mmCIF file of C-alpha atoms in Angstrom:
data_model
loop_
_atom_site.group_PDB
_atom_site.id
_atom_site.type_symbol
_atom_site.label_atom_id
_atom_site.label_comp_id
_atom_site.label_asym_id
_atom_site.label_seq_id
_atom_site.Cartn_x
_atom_site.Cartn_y
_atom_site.Cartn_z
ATOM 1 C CA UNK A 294 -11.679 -23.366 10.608
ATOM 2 C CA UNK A 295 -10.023 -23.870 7.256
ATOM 3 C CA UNK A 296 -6.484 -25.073 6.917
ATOM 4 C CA UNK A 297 -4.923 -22.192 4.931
ATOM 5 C CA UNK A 298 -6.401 -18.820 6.879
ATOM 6 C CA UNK A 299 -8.541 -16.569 4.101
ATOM 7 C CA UNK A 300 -5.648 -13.538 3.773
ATOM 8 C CA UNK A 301 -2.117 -13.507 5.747
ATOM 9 C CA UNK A 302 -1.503 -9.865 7.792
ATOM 10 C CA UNK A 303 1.686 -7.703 6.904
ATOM 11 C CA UNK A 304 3.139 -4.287 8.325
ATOM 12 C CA UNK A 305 3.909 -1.250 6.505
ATOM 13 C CA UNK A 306 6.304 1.023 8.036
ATOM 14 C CA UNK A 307 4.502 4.080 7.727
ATOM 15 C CA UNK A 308 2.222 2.581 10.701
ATOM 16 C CA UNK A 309 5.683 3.481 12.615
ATOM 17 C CA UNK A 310 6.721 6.533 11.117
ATOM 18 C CA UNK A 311 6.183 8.842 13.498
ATOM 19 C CA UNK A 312 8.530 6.515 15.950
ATOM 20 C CA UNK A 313 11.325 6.595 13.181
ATOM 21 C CA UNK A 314 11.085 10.392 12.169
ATOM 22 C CA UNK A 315 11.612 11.060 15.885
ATOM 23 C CA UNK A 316 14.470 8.804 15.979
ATOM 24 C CA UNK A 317 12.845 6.604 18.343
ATOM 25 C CA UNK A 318 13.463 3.641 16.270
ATOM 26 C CA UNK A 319 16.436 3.286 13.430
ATOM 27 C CA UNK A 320 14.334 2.471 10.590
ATOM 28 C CA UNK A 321 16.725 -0.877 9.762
ATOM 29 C CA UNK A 322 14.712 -2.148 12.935
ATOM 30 C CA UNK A 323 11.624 -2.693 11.488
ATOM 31 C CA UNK A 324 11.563 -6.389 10.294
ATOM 32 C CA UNK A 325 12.525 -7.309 13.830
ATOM 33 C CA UNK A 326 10.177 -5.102 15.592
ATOM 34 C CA UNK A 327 7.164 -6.220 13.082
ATOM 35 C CA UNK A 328 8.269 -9.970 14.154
ATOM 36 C CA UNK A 329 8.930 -9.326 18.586
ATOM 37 C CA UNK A 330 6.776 -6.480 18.768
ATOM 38 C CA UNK A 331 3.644 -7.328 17.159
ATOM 39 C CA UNK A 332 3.690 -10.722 16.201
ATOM 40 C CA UNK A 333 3.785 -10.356 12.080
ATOM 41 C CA UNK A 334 6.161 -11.770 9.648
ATOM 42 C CA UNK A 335 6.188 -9.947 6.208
ATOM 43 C CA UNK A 336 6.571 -6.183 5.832
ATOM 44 C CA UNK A 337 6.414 -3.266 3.125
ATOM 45 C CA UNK A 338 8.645 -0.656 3.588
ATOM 46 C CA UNK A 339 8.398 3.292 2.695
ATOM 47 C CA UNK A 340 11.229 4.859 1.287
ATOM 48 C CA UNK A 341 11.145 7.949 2.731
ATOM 49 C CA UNK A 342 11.582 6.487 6.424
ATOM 50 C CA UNK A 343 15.013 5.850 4.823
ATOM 51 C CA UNK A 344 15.834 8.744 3.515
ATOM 52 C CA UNK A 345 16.677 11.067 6.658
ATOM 53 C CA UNK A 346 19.318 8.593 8.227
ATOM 54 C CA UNK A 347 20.648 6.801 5.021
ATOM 55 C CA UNK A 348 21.280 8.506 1.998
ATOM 56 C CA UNK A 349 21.818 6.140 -0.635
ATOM 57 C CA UNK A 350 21.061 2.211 -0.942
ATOM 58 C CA UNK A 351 24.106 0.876 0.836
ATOM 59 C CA UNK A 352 21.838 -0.355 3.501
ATOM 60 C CA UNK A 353 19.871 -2.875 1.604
ATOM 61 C CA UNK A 354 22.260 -5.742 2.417
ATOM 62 C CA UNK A 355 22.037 -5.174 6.006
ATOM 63 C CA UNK A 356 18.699 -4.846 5.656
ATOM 64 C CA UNK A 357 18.018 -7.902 4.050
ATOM 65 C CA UNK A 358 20.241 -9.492 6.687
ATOM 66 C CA UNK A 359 18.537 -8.322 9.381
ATOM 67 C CA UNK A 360 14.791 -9.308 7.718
ATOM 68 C CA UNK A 361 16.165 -13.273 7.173
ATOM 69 C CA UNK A 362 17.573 -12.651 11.023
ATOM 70 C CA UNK A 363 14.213 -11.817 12.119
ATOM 71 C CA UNK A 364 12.366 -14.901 9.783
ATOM 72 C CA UNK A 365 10.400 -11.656 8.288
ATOM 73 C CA UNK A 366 8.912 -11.513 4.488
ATOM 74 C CA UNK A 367 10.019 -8.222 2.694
ATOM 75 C CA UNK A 368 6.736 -7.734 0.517
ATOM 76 C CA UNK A 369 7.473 -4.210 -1.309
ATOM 77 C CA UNK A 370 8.782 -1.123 -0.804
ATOM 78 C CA UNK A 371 6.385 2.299 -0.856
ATOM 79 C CA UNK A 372 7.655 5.154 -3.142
ATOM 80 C CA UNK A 373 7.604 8.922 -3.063
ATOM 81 C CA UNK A 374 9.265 11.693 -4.404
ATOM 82 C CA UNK A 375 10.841 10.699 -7.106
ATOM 83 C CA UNK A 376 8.934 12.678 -9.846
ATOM 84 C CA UNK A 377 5.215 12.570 -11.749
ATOM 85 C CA UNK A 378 4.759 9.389 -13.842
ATOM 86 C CA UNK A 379 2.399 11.352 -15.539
ATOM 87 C CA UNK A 380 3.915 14.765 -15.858
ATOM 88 C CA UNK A 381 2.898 16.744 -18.637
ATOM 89 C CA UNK A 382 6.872 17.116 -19.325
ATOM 90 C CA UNK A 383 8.208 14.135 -21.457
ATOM 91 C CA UNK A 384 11.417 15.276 -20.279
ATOM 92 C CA UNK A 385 10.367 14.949 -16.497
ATOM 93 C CA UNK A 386 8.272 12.189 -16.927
ATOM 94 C CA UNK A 387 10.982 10.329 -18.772
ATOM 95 C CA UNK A 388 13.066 11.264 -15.521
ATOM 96 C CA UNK A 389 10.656 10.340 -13.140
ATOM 97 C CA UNK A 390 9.944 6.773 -14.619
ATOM 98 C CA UNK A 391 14.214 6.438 -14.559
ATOM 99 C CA UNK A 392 14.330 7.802 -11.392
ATOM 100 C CA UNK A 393 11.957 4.604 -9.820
ATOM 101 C CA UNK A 394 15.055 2.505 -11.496
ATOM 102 C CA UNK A 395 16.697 1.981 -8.315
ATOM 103 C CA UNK A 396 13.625 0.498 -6.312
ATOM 104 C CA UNK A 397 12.878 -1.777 -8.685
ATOM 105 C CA UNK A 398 16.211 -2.852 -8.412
ATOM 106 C CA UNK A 399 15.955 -2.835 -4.881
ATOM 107 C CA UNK A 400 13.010 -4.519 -4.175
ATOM 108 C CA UNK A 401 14.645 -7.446 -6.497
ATOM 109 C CA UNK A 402 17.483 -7.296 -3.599
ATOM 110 C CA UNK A 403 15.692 -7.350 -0.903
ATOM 111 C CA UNK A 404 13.349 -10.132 -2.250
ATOM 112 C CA UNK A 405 10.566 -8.678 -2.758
ATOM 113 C CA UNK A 406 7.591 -8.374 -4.905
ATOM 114 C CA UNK A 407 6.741 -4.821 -6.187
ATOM 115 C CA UNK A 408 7.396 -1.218 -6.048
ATOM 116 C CA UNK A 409 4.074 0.689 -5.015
ATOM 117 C CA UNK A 410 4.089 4.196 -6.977
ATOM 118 C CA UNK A 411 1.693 7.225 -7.268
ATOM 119 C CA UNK A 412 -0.850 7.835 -10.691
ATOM 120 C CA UNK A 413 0.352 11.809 -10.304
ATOM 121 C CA UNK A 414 -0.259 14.345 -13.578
ATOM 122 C CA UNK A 415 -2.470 17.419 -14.207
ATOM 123 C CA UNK A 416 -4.510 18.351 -16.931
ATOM 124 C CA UNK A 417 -8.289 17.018 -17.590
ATOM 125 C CA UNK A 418 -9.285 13.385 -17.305
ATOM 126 C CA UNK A 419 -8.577 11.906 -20.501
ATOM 127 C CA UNK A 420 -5.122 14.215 -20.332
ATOM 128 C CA UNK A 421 -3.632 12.564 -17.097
ATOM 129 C CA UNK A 422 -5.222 9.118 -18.193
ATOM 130 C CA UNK A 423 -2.723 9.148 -21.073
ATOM 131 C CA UNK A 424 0.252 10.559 -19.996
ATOM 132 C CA UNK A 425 -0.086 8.239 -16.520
ATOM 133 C CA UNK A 426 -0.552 5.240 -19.025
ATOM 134 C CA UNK A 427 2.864 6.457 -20.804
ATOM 135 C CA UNK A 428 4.855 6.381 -17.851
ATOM 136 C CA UNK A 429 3.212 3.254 -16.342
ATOM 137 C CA UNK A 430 3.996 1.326 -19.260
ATOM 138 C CA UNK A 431 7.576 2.533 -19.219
ATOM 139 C CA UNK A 432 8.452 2.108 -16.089
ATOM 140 C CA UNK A 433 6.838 -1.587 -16.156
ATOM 141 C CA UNK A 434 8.992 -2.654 -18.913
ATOM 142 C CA UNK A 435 11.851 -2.151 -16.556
ATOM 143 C CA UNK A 436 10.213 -3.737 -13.680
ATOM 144 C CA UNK A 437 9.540 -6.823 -15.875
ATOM 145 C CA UNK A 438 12.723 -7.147 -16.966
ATOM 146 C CA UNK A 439 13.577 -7.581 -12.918
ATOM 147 C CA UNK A 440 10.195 -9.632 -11.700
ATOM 148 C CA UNK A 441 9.319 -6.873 -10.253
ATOM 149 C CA UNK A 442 5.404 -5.330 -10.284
ATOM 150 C CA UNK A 443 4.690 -1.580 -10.769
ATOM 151 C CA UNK A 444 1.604 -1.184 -8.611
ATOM 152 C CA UNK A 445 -0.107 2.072 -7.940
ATOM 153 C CA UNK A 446 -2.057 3.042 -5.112
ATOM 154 C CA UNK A 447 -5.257 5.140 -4.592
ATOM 155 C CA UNK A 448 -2.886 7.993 -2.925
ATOM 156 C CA UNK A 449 -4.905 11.749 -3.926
ATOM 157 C CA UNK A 450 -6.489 13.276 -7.054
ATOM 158 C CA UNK A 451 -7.725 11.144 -9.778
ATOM 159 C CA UNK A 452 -6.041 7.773 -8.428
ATOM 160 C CA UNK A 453 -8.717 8.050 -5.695
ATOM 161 C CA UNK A 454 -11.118 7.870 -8.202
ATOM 162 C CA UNK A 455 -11.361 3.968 -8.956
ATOM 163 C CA UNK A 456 -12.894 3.686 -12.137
ATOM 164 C CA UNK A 457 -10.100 5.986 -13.355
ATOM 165 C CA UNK A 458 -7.558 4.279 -12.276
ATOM 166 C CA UNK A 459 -8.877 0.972 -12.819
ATOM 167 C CA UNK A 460 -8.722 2.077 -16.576
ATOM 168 C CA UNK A 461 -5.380 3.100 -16.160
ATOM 169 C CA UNK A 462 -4.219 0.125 -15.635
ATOM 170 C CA UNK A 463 -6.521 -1.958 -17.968
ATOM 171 C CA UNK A 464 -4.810 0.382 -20.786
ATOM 172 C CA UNK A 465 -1.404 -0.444 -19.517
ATOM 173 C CA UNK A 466 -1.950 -4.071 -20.304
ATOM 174 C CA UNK A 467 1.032 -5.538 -18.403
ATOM 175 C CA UNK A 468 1.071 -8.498 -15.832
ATOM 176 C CA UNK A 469 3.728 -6.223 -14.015
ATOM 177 C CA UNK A 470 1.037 -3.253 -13.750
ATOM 178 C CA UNK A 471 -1.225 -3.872 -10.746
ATOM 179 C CA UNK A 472 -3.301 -2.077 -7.624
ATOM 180 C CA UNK A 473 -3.126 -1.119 -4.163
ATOM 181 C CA UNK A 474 -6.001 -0.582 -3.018
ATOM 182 C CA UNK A 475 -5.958 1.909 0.347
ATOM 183 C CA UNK A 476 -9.128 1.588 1.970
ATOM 184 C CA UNK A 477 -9.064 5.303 3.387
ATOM 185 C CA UNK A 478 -7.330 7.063 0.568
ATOM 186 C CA UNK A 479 -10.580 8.257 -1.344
ATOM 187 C CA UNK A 480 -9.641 12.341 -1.282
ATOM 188 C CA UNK A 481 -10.165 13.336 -5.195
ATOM 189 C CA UNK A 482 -10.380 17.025 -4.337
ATOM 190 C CA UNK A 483 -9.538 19.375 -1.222
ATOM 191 C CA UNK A 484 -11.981 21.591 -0.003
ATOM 192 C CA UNK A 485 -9.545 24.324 -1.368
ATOM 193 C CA UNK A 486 -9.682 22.996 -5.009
ATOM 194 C CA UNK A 487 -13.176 23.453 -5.425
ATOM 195 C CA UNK A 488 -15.553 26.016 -5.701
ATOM 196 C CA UNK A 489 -18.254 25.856 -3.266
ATOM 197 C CA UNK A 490 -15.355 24.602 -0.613
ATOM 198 C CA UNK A 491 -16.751 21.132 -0.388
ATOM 199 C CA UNK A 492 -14.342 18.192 -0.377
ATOM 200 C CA UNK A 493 -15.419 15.931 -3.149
ATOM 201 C CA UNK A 494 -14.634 11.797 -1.840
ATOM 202 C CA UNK A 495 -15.184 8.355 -3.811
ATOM 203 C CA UNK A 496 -17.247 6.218 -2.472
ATOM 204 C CA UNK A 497 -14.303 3.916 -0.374
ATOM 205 C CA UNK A 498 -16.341 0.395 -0.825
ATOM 206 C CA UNK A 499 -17.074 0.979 -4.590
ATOM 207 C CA UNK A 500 -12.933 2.126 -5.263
ATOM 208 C CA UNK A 501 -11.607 -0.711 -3.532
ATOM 209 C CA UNK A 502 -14.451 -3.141 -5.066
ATOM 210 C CA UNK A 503 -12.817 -1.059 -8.427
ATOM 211 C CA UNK A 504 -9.575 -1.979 -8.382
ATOM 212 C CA UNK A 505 -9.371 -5.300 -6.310
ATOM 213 C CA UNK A 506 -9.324 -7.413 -9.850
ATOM 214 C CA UNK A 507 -6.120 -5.872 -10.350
ATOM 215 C CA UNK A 508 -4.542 -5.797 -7.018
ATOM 216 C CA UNK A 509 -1.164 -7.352 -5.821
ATOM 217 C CA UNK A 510 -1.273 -6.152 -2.377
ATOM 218 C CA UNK A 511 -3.672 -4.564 -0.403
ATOM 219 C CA UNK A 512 -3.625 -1.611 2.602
ATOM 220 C CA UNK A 513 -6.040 -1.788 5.336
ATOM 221 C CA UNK A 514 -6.013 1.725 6.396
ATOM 222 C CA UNK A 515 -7.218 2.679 10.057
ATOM 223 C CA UNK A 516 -7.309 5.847 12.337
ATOM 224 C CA UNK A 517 -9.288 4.891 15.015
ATOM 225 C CA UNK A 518 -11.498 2.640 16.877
ATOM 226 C CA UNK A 519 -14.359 2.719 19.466
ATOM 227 C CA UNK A 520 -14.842 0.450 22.596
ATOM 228 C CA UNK A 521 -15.406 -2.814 20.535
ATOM 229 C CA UNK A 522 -12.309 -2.301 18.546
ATOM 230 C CA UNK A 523 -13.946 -1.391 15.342
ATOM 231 C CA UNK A 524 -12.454 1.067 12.825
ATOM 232 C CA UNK A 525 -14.897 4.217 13.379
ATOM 233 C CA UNK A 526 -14.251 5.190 9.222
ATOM 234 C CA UNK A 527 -14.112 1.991 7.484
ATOM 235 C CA UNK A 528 -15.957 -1.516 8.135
ATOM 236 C CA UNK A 529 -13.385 -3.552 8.128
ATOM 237 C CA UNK A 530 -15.708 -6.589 7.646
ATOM 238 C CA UNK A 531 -17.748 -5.020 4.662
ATOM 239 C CA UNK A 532 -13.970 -4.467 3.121
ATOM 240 C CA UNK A 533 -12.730 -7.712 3.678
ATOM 241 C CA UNK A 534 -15.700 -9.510 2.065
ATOM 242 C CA UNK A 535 -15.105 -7.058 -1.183
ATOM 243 C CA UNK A 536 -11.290 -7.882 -0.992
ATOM 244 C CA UNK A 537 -12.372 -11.582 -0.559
ATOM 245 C CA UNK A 538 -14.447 -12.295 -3.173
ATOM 246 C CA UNK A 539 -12.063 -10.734 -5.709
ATOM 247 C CA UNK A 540 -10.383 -13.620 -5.699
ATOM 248 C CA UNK A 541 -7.369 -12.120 -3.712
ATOM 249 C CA UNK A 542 -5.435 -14.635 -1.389
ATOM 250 C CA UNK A 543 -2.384 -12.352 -0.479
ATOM 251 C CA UNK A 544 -1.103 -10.181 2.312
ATOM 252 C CA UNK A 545 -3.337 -7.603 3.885
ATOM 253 C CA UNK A 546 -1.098 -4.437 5.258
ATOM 254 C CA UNK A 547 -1.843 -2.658 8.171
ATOM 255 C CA UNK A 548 -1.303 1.074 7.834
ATOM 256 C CA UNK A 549 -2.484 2.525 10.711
ATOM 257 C CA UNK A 550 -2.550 6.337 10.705
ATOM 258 C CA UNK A 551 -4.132 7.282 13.787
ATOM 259 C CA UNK A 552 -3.480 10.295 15.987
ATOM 260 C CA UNK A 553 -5.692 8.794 19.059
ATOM 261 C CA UNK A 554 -3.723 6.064 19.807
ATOM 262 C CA UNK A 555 -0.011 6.251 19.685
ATOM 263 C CA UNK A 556 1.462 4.266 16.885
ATOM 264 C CA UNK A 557 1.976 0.457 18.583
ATOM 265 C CA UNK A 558 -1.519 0.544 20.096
ATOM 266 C CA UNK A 559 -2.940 1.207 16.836
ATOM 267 C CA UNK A 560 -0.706 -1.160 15.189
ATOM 268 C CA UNK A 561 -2.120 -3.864 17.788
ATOM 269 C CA UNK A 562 -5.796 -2.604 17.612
ATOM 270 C CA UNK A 563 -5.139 -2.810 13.495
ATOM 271 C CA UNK A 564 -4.067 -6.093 13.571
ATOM 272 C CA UNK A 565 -6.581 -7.307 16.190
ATOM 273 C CA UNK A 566 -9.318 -6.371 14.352
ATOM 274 C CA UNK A 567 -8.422 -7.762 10.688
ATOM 275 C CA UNK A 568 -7.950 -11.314 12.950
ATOM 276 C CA UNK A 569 -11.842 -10.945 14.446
ATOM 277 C CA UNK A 570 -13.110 -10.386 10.595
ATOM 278 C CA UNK A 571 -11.133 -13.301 9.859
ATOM 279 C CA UNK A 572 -12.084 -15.584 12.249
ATOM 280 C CA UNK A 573 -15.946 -14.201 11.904
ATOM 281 C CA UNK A 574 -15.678 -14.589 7.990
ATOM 282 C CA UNK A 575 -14.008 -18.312 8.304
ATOM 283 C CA UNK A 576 -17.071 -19.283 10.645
ATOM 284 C CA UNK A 577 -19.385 -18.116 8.684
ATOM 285 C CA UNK A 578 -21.395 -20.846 6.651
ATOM 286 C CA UNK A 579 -23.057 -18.133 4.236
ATOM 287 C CA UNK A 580 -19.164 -17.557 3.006
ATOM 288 C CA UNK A 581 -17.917 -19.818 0.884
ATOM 289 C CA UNK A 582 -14.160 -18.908 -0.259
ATOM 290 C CA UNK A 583 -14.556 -21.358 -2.664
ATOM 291 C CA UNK A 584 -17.349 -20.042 -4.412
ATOM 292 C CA UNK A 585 -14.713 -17.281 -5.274
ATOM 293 C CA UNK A 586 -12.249 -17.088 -8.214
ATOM 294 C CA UNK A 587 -8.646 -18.419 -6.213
#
């Protein structure tokens, strides 16, 4: 067993949110529930399980207060709605990047690392390549000018395509620009965008092996399990070893997202799982961490 464990485990609160859109839990909870509940110390929040209960930032302090209360990390917080980075609209996408202001700003309060955002435009490849470089590149010279990283996740259309988004953020050139790589989020089109009705899905183990050399955080993504706890979509050990031999040495989120188990039992099964790949990659003599770039 090595001294320093190969990745650290971290919550993100849209595992719970069910539980806090049906006011079962007040979503200022959450650092102390990751900690007594389930056992983990650093979390990444989602800004919409704020936004029906508190509606502006006033919380942050007591937020913060109640994270160093419950000896929890705050990692990053998750952002939607705010607006296209990429829209077509310099206008909008202007107002979209200035709109994202506030949670870099808030992430800086709450001590955190980055903001994770969405690679959304329209238009053909090359098209929403550009104008998602634009707003990328604006918004990270804010989020420099705080410490804080501007990292996009594999969240629908092109983003799920990695190679795509990969040069996204090679084009951005900015040490505040980054990845999160989902390993479940791998949708590029709905059956009703295309014609024959077929869903068209990247290839999960190449996208996150695609954007790992630029990640800063990284989601393990589950939905359900069978009888020996494994993920029934994703093999969690396959993942791990691509995540691993990136080079990448930081927190591993759980975001489960199961409708089979209710939301702590996945949380649990989540977390129990990404501690057997650990333990079985640790033991195993053919992996050698150090063989990997640290």
């Amino acid at each position: 067993m090595k001294d320093e464990p190969l990745y650290s485990i971290s919550l993100a609160q849209w595992s719970l949110h069910r539980t806090i859109f049906a006011n079962k839990m007040d979503p200022l909870d959450f650092p102390r529930a990751a900690r007594e509940d389930f056992g983990i110390d650093a979390v990444e929040y989602v800004n919409g399980c704020f936004s029906r209960q508190y509606d502006s930032l006033s919380y942050l302090p007591e937020l913060k207060q109640r994270s160093i209360d419950a000896g929890v990390r705050n990692l990053l917080i998750m952002i939607d709605g705010e607006g296209r980075l990429g829209d077509p609209d310099e206008g909008r996408r202007i107002k979209a990047v200035e709109n994202h202001y506030k949670w870099v700003e808030a992430s800086r309060e709450l001590g955190g690392h980055s903001i994770r955002v969405n690679a959304w435009s329209e238009g053909d490849l090359q098209t929403q390549h550009d104008l998602v470089v634009d707003g990328l590149s604006r918004l990270c010279a804010f989020g420099a000018e705080h410490d804080i990283n501007v990292i996009v996740e594999n969240h629908g259309g092109l983003s799920s395509n990695g190679a795509w988004l990969s040069s996204v953020i090679a084009a951005v050139g900015s040490d505040y620009c980054g990845t999160l790589p989902d390993f479940g989020n791998f949708l590029v089109k709905r059956s009703s965008e295309t014609a024959d009705g077929e869903e068209v899905r990247y290839d999960r183990y190449t996208g996150v092996a695609e954007l790992m050399p630029y990640a800063k955080a990284v989601s393990a993504k589950s939905h359900r399990f069978d009888r020996t706890g494994e993920e029934t979509g994703t093999d969690f050990e396959r993942m791990m070893r691509i995540v691993l031999e990136s080079g990448y040495r930081g927190y591993v989120g759980i975001e489960f997202e199961g409708d089979v188990l209710n939301e702590q039992d996945g949380v649990h099964a989540t977390k129990a799982l990404l501690e057997k790949v650990r333990r079985a990659l640790e033991e195993d003599p053919a992996f050698d961490p150090a063989a990997t770039p640290s």
